[in-house]
Structures are given as C-alpha cells and as structure tokens.
Short mmCIF file of C-alpha atoms in Angstrom, two decimals:
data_model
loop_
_atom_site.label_atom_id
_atom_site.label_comp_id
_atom_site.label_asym_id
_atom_site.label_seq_id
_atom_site.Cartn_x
_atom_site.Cartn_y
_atom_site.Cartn_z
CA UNK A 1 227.03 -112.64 142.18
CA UNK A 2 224.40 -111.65 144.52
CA UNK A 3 222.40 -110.05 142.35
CA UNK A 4 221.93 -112.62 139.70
CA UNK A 5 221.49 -115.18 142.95
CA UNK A 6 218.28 -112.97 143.50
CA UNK A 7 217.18 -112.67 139.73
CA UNK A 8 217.07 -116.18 139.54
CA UNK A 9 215.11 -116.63 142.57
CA UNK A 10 212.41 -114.40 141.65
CA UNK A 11 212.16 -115.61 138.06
CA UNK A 12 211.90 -118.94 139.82
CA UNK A 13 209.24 -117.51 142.58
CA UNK A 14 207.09 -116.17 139.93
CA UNK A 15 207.15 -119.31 138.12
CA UNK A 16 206.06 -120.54 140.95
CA UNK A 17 203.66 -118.32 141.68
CA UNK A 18 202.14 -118.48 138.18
CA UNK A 19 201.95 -122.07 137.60
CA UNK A 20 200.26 -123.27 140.50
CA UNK A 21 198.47 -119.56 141.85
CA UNK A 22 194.73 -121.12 140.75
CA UNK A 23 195.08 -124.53 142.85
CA UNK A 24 196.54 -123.02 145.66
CA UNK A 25 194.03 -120.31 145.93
CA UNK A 26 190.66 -122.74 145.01
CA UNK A 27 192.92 -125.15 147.74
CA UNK A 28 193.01 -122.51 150.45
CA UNK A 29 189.37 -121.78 149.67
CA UNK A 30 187.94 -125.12 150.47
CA UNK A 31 190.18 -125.65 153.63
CA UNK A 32 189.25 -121.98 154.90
CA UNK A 33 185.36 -122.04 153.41
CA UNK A 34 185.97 -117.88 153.08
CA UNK A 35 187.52 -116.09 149.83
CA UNK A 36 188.84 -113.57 152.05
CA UNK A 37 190.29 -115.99 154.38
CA UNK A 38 191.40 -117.85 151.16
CA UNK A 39 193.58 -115.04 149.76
CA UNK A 40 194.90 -114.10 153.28
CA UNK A 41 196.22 -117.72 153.33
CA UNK A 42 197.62 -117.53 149.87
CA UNK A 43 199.16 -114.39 150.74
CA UNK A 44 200.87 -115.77 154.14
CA UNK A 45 201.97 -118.84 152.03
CA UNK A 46 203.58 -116.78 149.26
CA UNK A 47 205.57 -114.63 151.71
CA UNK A 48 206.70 -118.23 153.52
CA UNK A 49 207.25 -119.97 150.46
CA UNK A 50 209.36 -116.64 149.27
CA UNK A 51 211.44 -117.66 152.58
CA UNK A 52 212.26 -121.11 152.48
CA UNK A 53 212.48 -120.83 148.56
CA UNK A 54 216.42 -121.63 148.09
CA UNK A 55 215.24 -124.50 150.60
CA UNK A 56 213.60 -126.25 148.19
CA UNK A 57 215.82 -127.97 145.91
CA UNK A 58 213.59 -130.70 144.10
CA UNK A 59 211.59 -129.42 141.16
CA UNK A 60 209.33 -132.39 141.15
CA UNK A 61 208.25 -132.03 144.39
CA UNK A 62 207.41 -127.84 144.39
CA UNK A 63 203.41 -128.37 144.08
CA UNK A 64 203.24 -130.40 146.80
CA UNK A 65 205.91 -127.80 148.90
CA UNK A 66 203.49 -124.98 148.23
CA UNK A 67 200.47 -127.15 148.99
CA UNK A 68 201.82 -128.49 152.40
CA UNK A 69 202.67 -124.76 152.94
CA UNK A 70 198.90 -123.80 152.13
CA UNK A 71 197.44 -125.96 154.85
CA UNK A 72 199.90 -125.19 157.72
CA UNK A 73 198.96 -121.44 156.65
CA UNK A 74 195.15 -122.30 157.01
CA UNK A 75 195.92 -123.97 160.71
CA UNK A 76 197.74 -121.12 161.58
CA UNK A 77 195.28 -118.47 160.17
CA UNK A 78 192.40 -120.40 162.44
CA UNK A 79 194.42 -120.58 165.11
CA UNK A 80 194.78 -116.36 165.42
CA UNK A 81 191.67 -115.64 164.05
CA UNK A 82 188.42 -116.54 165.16
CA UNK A 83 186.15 -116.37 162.83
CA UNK A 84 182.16 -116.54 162.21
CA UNK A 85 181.96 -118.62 158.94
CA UNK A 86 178.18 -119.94 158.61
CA UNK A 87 177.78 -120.16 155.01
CA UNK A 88 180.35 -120.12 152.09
CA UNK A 89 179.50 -118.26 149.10
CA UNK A 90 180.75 -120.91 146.37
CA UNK A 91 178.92 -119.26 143.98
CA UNK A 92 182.51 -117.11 143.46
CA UNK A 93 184.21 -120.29 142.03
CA UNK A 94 181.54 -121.33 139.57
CA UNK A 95 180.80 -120.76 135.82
CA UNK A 96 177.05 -120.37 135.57
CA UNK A 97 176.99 -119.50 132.16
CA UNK A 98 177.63 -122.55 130.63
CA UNK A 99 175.42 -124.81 132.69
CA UNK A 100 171.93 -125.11 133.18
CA UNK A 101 169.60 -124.00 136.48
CA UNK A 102 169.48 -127.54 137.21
CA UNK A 103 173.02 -128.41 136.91
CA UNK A 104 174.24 -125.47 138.71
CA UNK A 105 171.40 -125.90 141.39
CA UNK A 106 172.95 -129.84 141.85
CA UNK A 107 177.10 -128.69 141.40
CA UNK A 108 176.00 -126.06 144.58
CA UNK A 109 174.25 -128.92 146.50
CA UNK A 110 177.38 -131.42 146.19
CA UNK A 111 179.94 -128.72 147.10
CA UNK A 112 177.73 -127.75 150.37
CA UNK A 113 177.99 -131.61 150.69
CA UNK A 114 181.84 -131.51 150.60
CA UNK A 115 182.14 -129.09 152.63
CA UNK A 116 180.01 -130.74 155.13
CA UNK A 117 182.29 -133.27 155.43
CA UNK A 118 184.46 -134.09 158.22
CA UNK A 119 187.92 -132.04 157.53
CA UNK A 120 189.68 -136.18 157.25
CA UNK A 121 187.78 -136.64 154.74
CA UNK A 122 187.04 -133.49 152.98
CA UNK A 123 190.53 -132.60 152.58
CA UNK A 124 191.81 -136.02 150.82
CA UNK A 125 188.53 -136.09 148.52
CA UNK A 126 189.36 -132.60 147.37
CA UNK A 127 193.04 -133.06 146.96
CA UNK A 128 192.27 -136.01 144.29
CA UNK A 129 189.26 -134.52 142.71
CA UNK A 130 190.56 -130.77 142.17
CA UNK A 131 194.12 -131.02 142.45
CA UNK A 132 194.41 -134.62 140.44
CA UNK A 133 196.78 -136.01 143.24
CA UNK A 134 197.40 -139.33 143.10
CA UNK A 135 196.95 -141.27 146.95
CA UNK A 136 200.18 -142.10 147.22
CA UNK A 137 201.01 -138.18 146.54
CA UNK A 138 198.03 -137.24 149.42
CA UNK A 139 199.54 -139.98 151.79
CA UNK A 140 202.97 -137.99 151.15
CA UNK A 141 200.91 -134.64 151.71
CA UNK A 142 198.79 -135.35 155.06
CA UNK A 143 201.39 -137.50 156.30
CA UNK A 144 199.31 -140.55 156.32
CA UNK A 145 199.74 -143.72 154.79
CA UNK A 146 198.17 -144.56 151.42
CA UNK A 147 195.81 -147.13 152.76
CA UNK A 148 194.76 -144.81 155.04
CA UNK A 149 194.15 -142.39 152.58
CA UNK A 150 192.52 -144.51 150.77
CA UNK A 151 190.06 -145.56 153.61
CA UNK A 152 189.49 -142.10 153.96
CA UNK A 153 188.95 -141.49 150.05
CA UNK A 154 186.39 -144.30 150.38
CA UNK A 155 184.36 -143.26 153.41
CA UNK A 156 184.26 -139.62 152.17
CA UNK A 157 182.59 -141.13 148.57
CA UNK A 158 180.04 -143.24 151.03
CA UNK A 159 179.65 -140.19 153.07
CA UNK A 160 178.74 -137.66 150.13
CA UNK A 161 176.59 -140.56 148.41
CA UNK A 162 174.37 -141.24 151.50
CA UNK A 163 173.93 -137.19 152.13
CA UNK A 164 173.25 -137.01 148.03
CA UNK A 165 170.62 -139.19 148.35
CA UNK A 166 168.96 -138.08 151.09
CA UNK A 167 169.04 -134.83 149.82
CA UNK A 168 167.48 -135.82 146.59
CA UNK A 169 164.36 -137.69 148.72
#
C-alpha cells in the first residue's frame, strides 16, 4: 500500500514537474534577474513542492501552488544570499535566429525596461504577459485584490511606455 502511495506521487510530481518546468524556471528568472539564481530557486521549489505534495489536493489550482512556491523560494534565496547582480544576461532566454538585429536590439531594450521596474509592478506585468494569468488569478497569487492588481497592471504599462519612449528619443 505504501509503495503504490509513493508511485503515484512521483508519477504525479513529474507531471508536475514536466508540465509547468519552463514557466517556473523563465518565472524564477525574472524575479531573481540571474539564471543561476533562477535554477537554484527552481531547485529549492521542487524539493518543497516534493514536500507539501500530498498537501495539495486541487488539480486546478497546482500552477498557481508551484508559482506561489517559486516566489517565497526567491524571498528566501535573497534573504541568505547576498548577491552582486548588476546586469542580467537575457540574452539566455531569447531566440535570435528568427528575428531581425532590430527586433532583437528593441525585445532586449523592453525586457531591461521590465526589469527596471519596481518589483509591484514588474511582478504582476510579467505574471499576465508570460504566464497568461488572468488578474483575478494574480490577485489570488500576490494576495492582493484584483483592482489593485489591476492598478498595478496599469501603472506598470504607463511606466514601461514613458521609459520606451524616452529611450527611443
């Protein structure tokens, strides 16, 4: 009996694991602004979400589980480490082969944008535009409420727009 308790909860784990691996990582990338930091953080989250995995009963609700996971593994992971992070490579996360110098020169100018932005506001913009979460699911996430979320979603869009332009003049 305990056996087949345990082969279900791996087959489950690496479901898990499988299935959501890319968002959590390119998640954990643009919280931490450091691959290595990234995959630490992934790493710490897998082992926690390994854990607490008979814990979480609702199926609907496991990307958001291992995303909530994610950023209280990135607070902790700042919190013990102190870190000198001046520039992020982003380069590692793009395709440069189908896009052309200029496209790839303005995709690397609005990510340095993002991550310019406040952590408020950078983390809700990025949860919507990468992970496709909805604001009520980010309210549920950051513990906010939607219309704040959706405050924050708008300033964040103003934010990036003003610092566009002015880096286009």
């Amino acid at each position: 009996m305990q056996n087949d308790h345990l082969k279900l909860r791996t087959i489950r784990y690496q479901k898990l694991v499988t299935l959501y691996h890319a968002d959590l990582f390119r998640f954990a990338y643009w919280l931490s602004k450091d691959k290595n930091a990234a995959e630490e953080i992934i790493q710490e989250s897998y082992l926690r979400a390994w854990k607490y995995l008979d814990k979480q009963l609702d199926k609907n609700a496991e990307k958001s589980w291992l995303l909530t996971i994610v950023r209280r593994e990135n607070a902790r992971y700042f919190s013990r480490k102190t870190l000198d992070i001046d520039d992020v490579e982003q380069n590692d996360l793009v395709d440069t082969s189908s896009h052309s110098v200029e496209q790839n020169a303005e995709y690397e100018n609005i990510r340095n944008q993002i991550a310019l932005l406040a952590p408020e506001y950078r983390e809700p913009l990025i949860m919507q535009v990468l992970l496709g979460f909805s604001s009520d699911e980010i309210a549920v996430q950051l513990m906010l409420t939607t219309n704040t979320v959706n405050t924050r979603l708008f300033r964040a869009r103003e934010q990036l727009k003003r610092c566009l332009i002015n880096t286009v003049n």
